mmCIF file of C-alpha atoms and ligand atoms in Angstrom:
data_model
loop_
_atom_site.group_PDB
_atom_site.id
_atom_site.type_symbol
_atom_site.label_atom_id
_atom_site.label_comp_id
_atom_site.label_asym_id
_atom_site.label_seq_id
_atom_site.Cartn_x
_atom_site.Cartn_y
_atom_site.Cartn_z
ATOM 1 C CA MET A 735 152.304 68.259 55.242
ATOM 2 C CA SER A 736 154.579 70.086 52.732
ATOM 3 C CA LYS A 737 158.161 68.466 50.895
ATOM 4 C CA GLN A 738 161.100 69.738 52.887
ATOM 5 C CA GLY A 739 162.371 72.634 50.900
ATOM 6 C CA ASP A 740 159.091 73.830 49.473
ATOM 7 C CA PHE A 741 159.136 77.733 50.284
ATOM 8 C CA GLU A 742 156.345 78.197 47.870
ATOM 9 C CA ALA A 743 154.017 75.974 49.941
ATOM 10 C CA VAL A 744 154.617 78.116 53.093
ATOM 11 C CA ARG A 745 154.452 81.430 51.231
ATOM 12 C CA LYS A 746 151.035 80.448 50.021
ATOM 13 C CA ASP A 747 150.033 79.599 53.731
ATOM 14 C CA ILE A 748 151.374 82.855 55.184
ATOM 15 C CA ALA A 749 149.695 85.137 52.488
ATOM 16 C CA ALA A 750 146.190 82.992 53.609
ATOM 17 C CA LEU A 751 146.651 83.751 57.315
ATOM 18 C CA LEU A 752 147.608 87.737 56.766
ATOM 19 C CA LYS A 753 143.164 88.842 56.894
ATOM 20 C CA GLN A 754 142.197 88.723 60.665
ATOM 21 C CA PRO A 755 139.062 90.546 60.719
ATOM 22 C CA GLY A 756 139.351 90.635 64.619
ATOM 23 C CA TYR A 757 142.951 91.989 64.968
ATOM 24 C CA ASP A 758 144.063 95.511 64.697
ATOM 25 C CA ASP A 759 143.234 97.067 61.152
ATOM 26 C CA GLY A 760 142.325 93.536 59.958
ATOM 27 C CA SER A 761 145.891 92.328 58.989
ATOM 28 C CA ALA A 762 148.601 90.407 60.498
ATOM 29 C CA GLY A 763 150.757 91.808 57.923
ATOM 30 C CA PRO A 764 152.429 95.039 59.783
ATOM 31 C CA VAL A 765 152.962 92.527 62.751
ATOM 32 C CA PHE A 766 154.860 90.289 60.504
ATOM 33 C CA VAL A 767 156.971 93.043 59.304
ATOM 34 C CA ARG A 768 157.993 93.942 62.659
ATOM 35 C CA LEU A 769 158.740 90.612 63.749
ATOM 36 C CA ALA A 770 161.032 90.268 60.986
ATOM 37 C CA TRP A 771 162.712 93.227 61.467
ATOM 38 C CA HIS A 772 163.234 92.615 65.252
ATOM 39 C CA SER A 773 164.777 89.467 64.561
ATOM 40 C CA ALA A 774 167.388 90.506 62.384
ATOM 41 C CA GLY A 775 167.727 94.048 63.911
ATOM 42 C CA THR A 776 169.783 92.938 66.992
ATOM 43 C CA TYR A 777 172.821 92.376 64.733
ATOM 44 C CA ASP A 778 176.233 93.715 66.016
ATOM 45 C CA ALA A 779 178.682 93.499 62.610
ATOM 46 C CA GLU A 780 181.816 94.261 64.973
ATOM 47 C CA THR A 781 181.044 91.187 67.313
ATOM 48 C CA ASP A 782 179.026 89.431 64.722
ATOM 49 C CA THR A 783 176.539 88.569 67.136
ATOM 50 C CA GLY A 784 172.570 88.974 67.061
ATOM 51 C CA GLY A 785 170.270 88.672 63.347
ATOM 52 C CA SER A 786 167.824 86.451 62.591
ATOM 53 C CA ASN A 787 169.882 83.191 62.377
ATOM 54 C CA GLY A 788 168.744 81.200 65.831
ATOM 55 C CA ALA A 789 165.135 82.827 66.264
ATOM 56 C CA GLY A 790 166.446 83.485 69.808
ATOM 57 C CA MET A 791 162.773 85.392 70.446
ATOM 58 C CA ARG A 792 161.596 81.936 71.166
ATOM 59 C CA TYR A 793 163.417 82.720 74.500
ATOM 60 C CA GLU A 794 162.528 84.778 77.421
ATOM 61 C CA ALA A 795 165.671 86.569 77.009
ATOM 62 C CA GLU A 796 164.732 88.102 73.723
ATOM 63 C CA GLY A 797 161.212 87.262 73.056
ATOM 64 C CA GLY A 798 160.589 88.936 76.995
ATOM 65 C CA ASP A 799 162.310 92.036 76.210
ATOM 66 C CA PRO A 800 159.874 94.858 76.130
ATOM 67 C CA ALA A 801 161.101 96.025 73.162
ATOM 68 C CA ASN A 802 159.513 92.938 71.354
ATOM 69 C CA ALA A 803 155.929 93.496 73.594
ATOM 70 C CA GLY A 804 153.123 92.519 71.113
ATOM 71 C CA LEU A 805 155.358 90.233 68.773
ATOM 72 C CA GLN A 806 154.094 87.176 70.796
ATOM 73 C CA HIS A 807 150.804 87.620 68.641
ATOM 74 C CA ALA A 808 152.762 87.483 65.295
ATOM 75 C CA ARG A 809 154.764 84.538 66.225
ATOM 76 C CA ALA A 810 151.328 82.918 67.718
ATOM 77 C CA PHE A 811 149.541 83.355 64.322
ATOM 78 C CA LEU A 812 152.455 81.759 62.627
ATOM 79 C CA GLU A 813 152.485 78.724 64.488
ATOM 80 C CA SER A 814 149.683 77.374 62.520
ATOM 81 C CA VAL A 815 152.186 77.341 59.268
ATOM 82 C CA LYS A 816 154.934 76.150 61.497
ATOM 83 C CA GLU A 817 152.531 73.094 62.401
ATOM 84 C CA LYS A 818 151.605 72.595 58.841
ATOM 85 C CA HIS A 819 155.381 72.592 57.441
ATOM 86 C CA PRO A 820 157.671 71.337 60.685
ATOM 87 C CA TRP A 821 160.757 71.315 58.465
ATOM 88 C CA ILE A 822 160.967 75.140 58.333
ATOM 89 C CA THR A 823 162.799 77.080 60.755
ATOM 90 C CA TYR A 824 161.388 79.618 63.165
ATOM 91 C CA ALA A 825 164.231 81.718 61.742
ATOM 92 C CA ASP A 826 163.145 81.374 58.159
ATOM 93 C CA LEU A 827 159.369 81.362 59.026
ATOM 94 C CA TRP A 828 159.891 84.867 60.567
ATOM 95 C CA THR A 829 162.149 86.571 58.139
ATOM 96 C CA LEU A 830 159.761 85.033 54.949
ATOM 97 C CA ALA A 831 156.480 86.239 56.892
ATOM 98 C CA GLY A 832 157.736 89.595 56.914
ATOM 99 C CA VAL A 833 158.922 89.791 52.925
ATOM 100 C CA VAL A 834 155.395 87.937 52.208
ATOM 101 C CA ALA A 835 153.518 90.601 54.058
ATOM 102 C CA ILE A 836 155.076 93.170 52.181
ATOM 103 C CA LYS A 837 154.363 91.947 48.688
ATOM 104 C CA GLU A 838 150.819 90.972 49.846
ATOM 105 C CA MET A 839 150.293 94.683 51.083
ATOM 106 C CA GLY A 840 151.244 96.012 47.586
ATOM 107 C CA GLY A 841 154.743 96.704 48.503
ATOM 108 C CA PRO A 842 158.017 95.233 46.345
ATOM 109 C CA THR A 843 159.045 92.018 45.884
ATOM 110 C CA ILE A 844 162.213 91.108 48.059
ATOM 111 C CA PRO A 845 164.553 88.710 47.532
ATOM 112 C CA TRP A 846 164.683 85.901 50.049
ATOM 113 C CA LYS A 847 166.242 82.609 50.661
ATOM 114 C CA GLY A 848 166.074 80.115 53.418
ATOM 115 C CA GLY A 849 168.957 78.160 55.273
ATOM 116 C CA ARG A 850 168.607 79.847 58.539
ATOM 117 C CA THR A 851 168.585 77.635 61.490
ATOM 118 C CA ASP A 852 166.999 77.640 64.809
ATOM 119 C CA TYR A 853 170.446 76.598 66.593
ATOM 120 C CA VAL A 854 171.208 78.787 69.507
ATOM 121 C CA ASP A 855 174.870 79.583 70.055
ATOM 122 C CA ASP A 856 174.701 81.025 73.825
ATOM 123 C CA SER A 857 177.623 82.990 72.970
ATOM 124 C CA LYS A 858 176.177 84.668 70.467
ATOM 125 C CA LEU A 859 172.913 85.836 71.835
ATOM 126 C CA PRO A 860 172.174 89.543 71.412
ATOM 127 C CA PRO A 861 172.070 91.741 74.838
ATOM 128 C CA ARG A 862 168.598 93.484 75.336
ATOM 129 C CA GLY A 863 168.888 97.349 74.191
ATOM 130 C CA ARG A 864 169.992 96.755 70.550
ATOM 131 C CA LEU A 865 166.993 98.080 69.233
ATOM 132 C CA PRO A 866 165.845 101.904 68.504
ATOM 133 C CA ASP A 867 164.366 103.784 71.390
ATOM 134 C CA ALA A 868 161.423 105.889 69.481
ATOM 135 C CA ALA A 869 161.923 108.384 72.308
ATOM 136 C CA GLN A 870 165.600 109.568 70.589
ATOM 137 C CA GLY A 871 166.423 111.175 67.699
ATOM 138 C CA ALA A 872 168.619 111.335 64.563
ATOM 139 C CA ASP A 873 171.995 110.485 66.253
ATOM 140 C CA HIS A 874 170.705 107.678 68.268
ATOM 141 C CA ILE A 875 169.045 106.026 64.853
ATOM 142 C CA ARG A 876 172.483 106.619 63.046
ATOM 143 C CA TRP A 877 174.330 105.115 65.883
ATOM 144 C CA ILE A 878 171.839 102.014 66.029
ATOM 145 C CA PHE A 879 171.840 101.427 62.304
ATOM 146 C CA SER A 880 175.208 101.678 61.610
ATOM 147 C CA ARG A 881 176.238 99.163 64.292
ATOM 148 C CA MET A 882 174.278 96.844 61.904
ATOM 149 C CA GLY A 883 176.419 98.536 58.938
ATOM 150 C CA PHE A 884 173.414 100.544 57.437
ATOM 151 C CA ASN A 885 174.121 104.366 55.965
ATOM 152 C CA ASP A 886 171.835 107.120 56.231
ATOM 153 C CA GLN A 887 169.760 106.656 53.016
ATOM 154 C CA GLU A 888 169.253 102.894 54.171
ATOM 155 C CA ILE A 889 168.071 103.890 57.332
ATOM 156 C CA VAL A 890 165.540 106.174 55.448
ATOM 157 C CA ALA A 891 164.460 103.311 53.453
ATOM 158 C CA LEU A 892 163.955 101.036 55.964
ATOM 159 C CA SER A 893 162.126 103.461 58.185
ATOM 160 C CA GLY A 894 159.518 103.351 55.227
ATOM 161 C CA ALA A 895 158.165 100.542 56.794
ATOM 162 C CA HIS A 896 156.045 102.813 58.860
ATOM 163 C CA ASN A 897 153.506 102.917 56.164
ATOM 164 C CA LEU A 898 152.429 99.996 57.823
ATOM 165 C CA GLY A 899 150.632 99.230 61.229
ATOM 166 C CA ARG A 900 150.196 100.948 64.255
ATOM 167 C CA CYS A 901 151.587 101.658 67.818
ATOM 168 C CA HIS A 902 149.888 100.363 70.992
ATOM 169 C CA SER A 903 149.819 101.829 73.920
ATOM 170 C CA ASP A 904 150.070 98.492 75.536
ATOM 171 C CA ARG A 905 153.020 97.616 73.655
ATOM 172 C CA SER A 906 155.155 100.557 73.415
ATOM 173 C CA GLY A 907 152.918 103.156 75.217
ATOM 174 C CA PHE A 908 153.061 104.980 71.857
ATOM 175 C CA GLU A 909 149.489 105.252 70.441
ATOM 176 C CA GLY A 910 148.262 105.292 66.847
ATOM 177 C CA ALA A 911 148.531 104.866 62.902
ATOM 178 C CA TRP A 912 151.030 107.022 60.545
ATOM 179 C CA VAL A 913 149.209 106.941 57.488
ATOM 180 C CA ASN A 914 145.623 106.441 56.774
ATOM 181 C CA SER A 915 145.825 103.168 54.943
ATOM 182 C CA PRO A 916 148.097 101.517 57.640
ATOM 183 C CA THR A 917 148.012 97.855 55.462
ATOM 184 C CA ARG A 918 148.968 99.057 52.030
ATOM 185 C CA PHE A 919 152.418 99.705 51.472
ATOM 186 C CA SER A 920 153.191 102.864 49.949
ATOM 187 C CA ASN A 921 155.347 106.254 50.523
ATOM 188 C CA GLN A 922 152.777 108.000 51.821
ATOM 189 C CA TYR A 923 154.628 107.951 55.273
ATOM 190 C CA PHE A 924 157.120 110.165 53.293
ATOM 191 C CA ARG A 925 154.929 112.683 52.101
ATOM 192 C CA LEU A 926 152.851 112.787 55.169
ATOM 193 C CA LEU A 927 156.127 113.531 57.087
ATOM 194 C CA LEU A 928 156.873 116.533 54.636
ATOM 195 C CA SER A 929 153.451 117.750 54.088
ATOM 196 C CA LEU A 930 151.588 117.841 57.868
ATOM 197 C CA GLN A 931 152.261 120.077 60.452
ATOM 198 C CA TRP A 932 153.235 117.545 63.443
ATOM 199 C CA ARG A 933 152.254 119.082 66.639
ATOM 200 C CA LYS A 934 153.948 117.515 69.670
ATOM 201 C CA LYS A 935 151.556 115.972 72.246
ATOM 202 C CA ILE A 936 152.032 114.384 75.798
ATOM 203 C CA LEU A 937 150.067 111.396 76.042
ATOM 204 C CA LYS A 938 148.477 110.320 79.578
ATOM 205 C CA ASN A 939 151.054 108.095 80.211
ATOM 206 C CA GLY A 940 153.202 110.616 79.975
ATOM 207 C CA ILE A 941 155.061 109.624 76.429
ATOM 208 C CA VAL A 942 155.529 112.547 73.758
ATOM 209 C CA GLN A 943 154.822 111.695 70.689
ATOM 210 C CA PHE A 944 153.435 114.016 67.421
ATOM 211 C CA MET A 945 150.087 114.151 66.281
ATOM 212 C CA ASN A 946 148.279 115.511 63.284
ATOM 213 C CA TYR A 947 144.418 116.169 62.808
ATOM 214 C CA ASP A 948 142.849 115.960 59.524
ATOM 215 C CA GLU A 949 139.899 117.836 59.412
ATOM 216 C CA ASP A 950 138.770 116.641 56.341
ATOM 217 C CA THR A 951 139.088 112.902 56.767
ATOM 218 C CA GLU A 952 138.729 113.745 60.622
ATOM 219 C CA THR A 953 141.312 111.181 61.460
ATOM 220 C CA GLU A 954 144.195 111.669 63.911
ATOM 221 C CA LEU A 955 147.735 110.422 62.538
ATOM 222 C CA MET A 956 150.851 110.162 64.480
ATOM 223 C CA MET A 957 154.921 110.028 64.258
ATOM 224 C CA LEU A 958 157.694 108.965 66.553
ATOM 225 C CA PRO A 959 160.021 111.474 68.073
ATOM 226 C CA THR A 960 162.495 109.140 66.058
ATOM 227 C CA ASP A 961 159.977 109.818 62.787
ATOM 228 C CA ILE A 962 160.084 113.499 62.758
ATOM 229 C CA SER A 963 164.209 113.414 63.143
ATOM 230 C CA LEU A 964 164.268 112.308 59.762
ATOM 231 C CA THR A 965 162.953 115.596 58.816
ATOM 232 C CA THR A 966 165.267 117.338 61.130
ATOM 233 C CA ASP A 967 168.342 116.172 59.984
ATOM 234 C CA PRO A 968 169.489 117.545 56.625
ATOM 235 C CA SER A 969 171.461 114.016 55.672
ATOM 236 C CA PHE A 970 168.107 112.043 56.681
ATOM 237 C CA LYS A 971 165.892 114.959 54.828
ATOM 238 C CA LYS A 972 167.312 114.439 51.753
ATOM 239 C CA TYR A 973 166.186 111.125 51.244
ATOM 240 C CA VAL A 974 162.562 111.602 52.971
ATOM 241 C CA GLU A 975 162.034 114.051 50.065
ATOM 242 C CA LEU A 976 163.646 111.842 47.606
ATOM 243 C CA TYR A 977 161.074 108.931 48.534
ATOM 244 C CA ALA A 978 158.502 111.154 49.237
ATOM 245 C CA LYS A 979 158.438 111.999 45.317
ATOM 246 C CA ASP A 980 159.487 109.064 43.880
ATOM 247 C CA LYS A 981 157.309 105.782 44.813
ATOM 248 C CA ASP A 982 159.444 103.695 42.581
ATOM 249 C CA ARG A 983 162.658 104.616 43.945
ATOM 250 C CA PHE A 984 161.337 103.993 47.539
ATOM 251 C CA PHE A 985 160.058 100.514 46.356
ATOM 252 C CA GLU A 986 163.571 99.687 44.787
ATOM 253 C CA ASP A 987 165.348 100.720 47.394
ATOM 254 C CA PHE A 988 163.284 99.464 50.332
ATOM 255 C CA SER A 989 163.494 95.525 48.530
ATOM 256 C CA LYS A 990 167.387 96.031 48.651
ATOM 257 C CA VAL A 991 167.847 97.174 52.020
ATOM 258 C CA PHE A 992 164.930 94.731 53.784
ATOM 259 C CA ASP A 993 166.892 92.002 52.075
ATOM 260 C CA LYS A 994 170.475 93.431 53.271
ATOM 261 C CA LEU A 995 168.564 93.405 56.878
ATOM 262 C CA MET A 996 167.068 89.949 56.685
ATOM 263 C CA GLU A 997 170.681 88.528 55.286
ATOM 264 C CA LEU A 998 172.539 90.245 58.462
ATOM 265 C CA GLY A 999 174.960 87.780 60.004
ATOM 266 C CA ILE A 1000 174.263 84.985 57.728
ATOM 267 C CA VAL A 1001 176.881 83.791 55.667
ATOM 268 C CA ARG A 1002 176.396 81.599 52.288
ATOM 269 C CA ASP A 1003 178.556 79.833 50.114
ATOM 270 C CA ALA A 1004 178.326 80.360 46.208
ATOM 271 C CA SER A 1005 175.125 77.978 45.888
ATOM 272 C CA GLY A 1006 173.529 79.856 48.277
ATOM 273 C CA ALA A 1007 173.562 77.481 51.151
ATOM 274 C CA VAL A 1008 174.071 79.147 54.711
ATOM 275 C CA THR A 1009 177.851 77.635 55.800
ATOM 276 C CA ASN A 1010 177.401 79.589 59.629
ATOM 277 C CA ALA A 1011 174.502 77.859 61.049
ATOM 278 C CA ASP A 1012 176.225 75.666 63.300
ATOM 279 C CA ASN A 1013 173.724 73.127 62.912
ATOM 280 C CA VAL A 1014 176.618 70.947 61.999
ATOM 281 C CA LYS A 1015 178.304 71.068 65.053
ATOM 282 C CA GLY A 1016 175.636 70.954 67.598
ATOM 283 C CA GLY A 1017 171.895 69.877 66.792
ATOM 284 C CA TYR A 1018 168.488 71.940 67.458
ATOM 285 C CA HIS A 1019 167.497 73.334 70.824
ATOM 286 C CA SER A 1020 163.883 73.981 69.324
HETATM 287 ZN ZN1 LIG B 1042 159.039 100.135 63.606
HETATM 288 N N1 LIG B 1042 157.853 100.553 65.535
HETATM 289 N N2 LIG B 1042 160.430 101.187 64.457
HETATM 290 N N3 LIG B 1042 160.195 99.732 62.283
HETATM 291 N N4 LIG B 1042 157.549 99.298 63.286
HETATM 292 C C1 LIG B 1042 156.712 100.336 65.547
HETATM 293 C C2 LIG B 1042 156.078 99.828 64.738
HETATM 294 C C3 LIG B 1042 156.100 99.273 63.694
HETATM 295 C C4 LIG B 1042 160.711 102.333 65.705
HETATM 296 C C5 LIG B 1042 159.848 102.126 66.772
HETATM 297 O O1 LIG B 1042 160.288 102.518 68.208
HETATM 298 C C6 LIG B 1042 158.751 101.596 66.377
HETATM 299 C C7 LIG B 1042 161.706 100.310 62.224
HETATM 300 C C8 LIG B 1042 162.248 101.097 62.256
HETATM 301 C C9 LIG B 1042 161.712 101.625 63.634
HETATM 302 C C10 LIG B 1042 157.696 98.308 62.097
HETATM 303 C C11 LIG B 1042 158.709 98.429 61.129
HETATM 304 C C12 LIG B 1042 159.895 98.765 61.228
HETATM 305 C C13 LIG B 1042 156.462 101.058 66.993
HETATM 306 C C14 LIG B 1042 154.877 100.719 67.351
HETATM 307 C C15 LIG B 1042 157.273 101.618 67.442
HETATM 308 C C16 LIG B 1042 157.409 102.263 68.820
HETATM 309 C C17 LIG B 1042 154.978 99.475 68.320
HETATM 310 C C18 LIG B 1042 153.760 98.914 69.273
HETATM 311 O O2 LIG B 1042 153.542 99.568 69.619
HETATM 312 O O3 LIG B 1042 152.976 97.900 68.541
HETATM 313 C C19 LIG B 1042 161.885 102.913 65.916
HETATM 314 C C20 LIG B 1042 162.578 104.104 66.444
HETATM 315 C C21 LIG B 1042 162.613 102.336 64.674
HETATM 316 C C22 LIG B 1042 163.925 103.087 63.998
HETATM 317 C C23 LIG B 1042 163.944 103.960 63.100
HETATM 318 C C24 LIG B 1042 162.118 99.593 60.866
HETATM 319 C C25 LIG B 1042 163.225 99.280 60.305
HETATM 320 C C26 LIG B 1042 160.939 98.842 60.195
HETATM 321 C C27 LIG B 1042 160.839 97.729 59.212
HETATM 322 C C28 LIG B 1042 162.041 97.447 58.085
HETATM 323 C C29 LIG B 1042 156.246 98.209 61.629
HETATM 324 C C30 LIG B 1042 155.824 97.106 60.676
HETATM 325 C C31 LIG B 1042 155.294 98.549 62.836
HETATM 326 C C32 LIG B 1042 153.800 98.354 62.872
HETATM 327 C C33 LIG B 1042 153.539 96.951 64.157
HETATM 328 C C34 LIG B 1042 152.168 96.765 63.997
HETATM 329 O O4 LIG B 1042 151.984 95.918 64.873
HETATM 330 O O5 LIG B 1042 151.271 97.277 63.722
#
């Protein structure tokens, strides 16, 4: 067991857990990033509800949301880290896992601070339906992400996470990976969005996505309808073009915006301590 607050020790154990030969593309990294994103992406700025504080996915109301299908694998992988460092909260563990995974897969360093608690304030539980629906378009994602406080540039930068991982027909119903190296963080997703011809395809389950068959590498890549909308909406498209040609700029902006995502709903004092975690009032449910 590590000392309370020794996040370095936790980081090391998360990094050591990423390699999973029998799982997907051999890495738990992408599903850790998605866990971190879905833990935070329920935030609603107006009512100050949702967000990573509280780790609500431990409970059926949020964990069993069809939007979170598949994330139980990420949570199960991380159980061994929680057992070894029982002082860390799930809310900190899940967000830190995303940050460590991005770095280990070749992405930018993302600032991260601990202090989230697992205290659940029932009046602040987010309703289902706050995460984006991939079958929709630009207006939908602009509406969903502006609720969290993100602008067009930030939405496009965040979408660059689709450089990682894949869609699973038994989770979201969509199928396939966005890029050829789905465990390597890069700006390839933006370059492929612009350079390949994406054709609409209706899958056997009736779901519509976009596909490209690359004769050279004999691989089929995919895009979600929401991904394609980043190239059909002029305001989004200018940032897709920017990030496709400037990888450093993408890494820099992604680092800032992922940090902002992880901090949604977290209030800190000047020393960085979380002041709105509510554990002082009530103790933990975990
Ligand atoms: Zn995703 N995402 N996402 N995303 N996502 C999937 C997978 C992954 C959308 C979406 O519907 C889907 C962001 C934004 C948006 C990741 C990270 C981030 C999948 C496939 C879908 C359907 C799930 C499956 O079947 O397993 C939509 C509509 C988004 C709005 C624009 C943001 C923001 C992310 C992080 C910053 C990652 C890493 C994956 C891959 C997961 C895996 O298991 O490989």
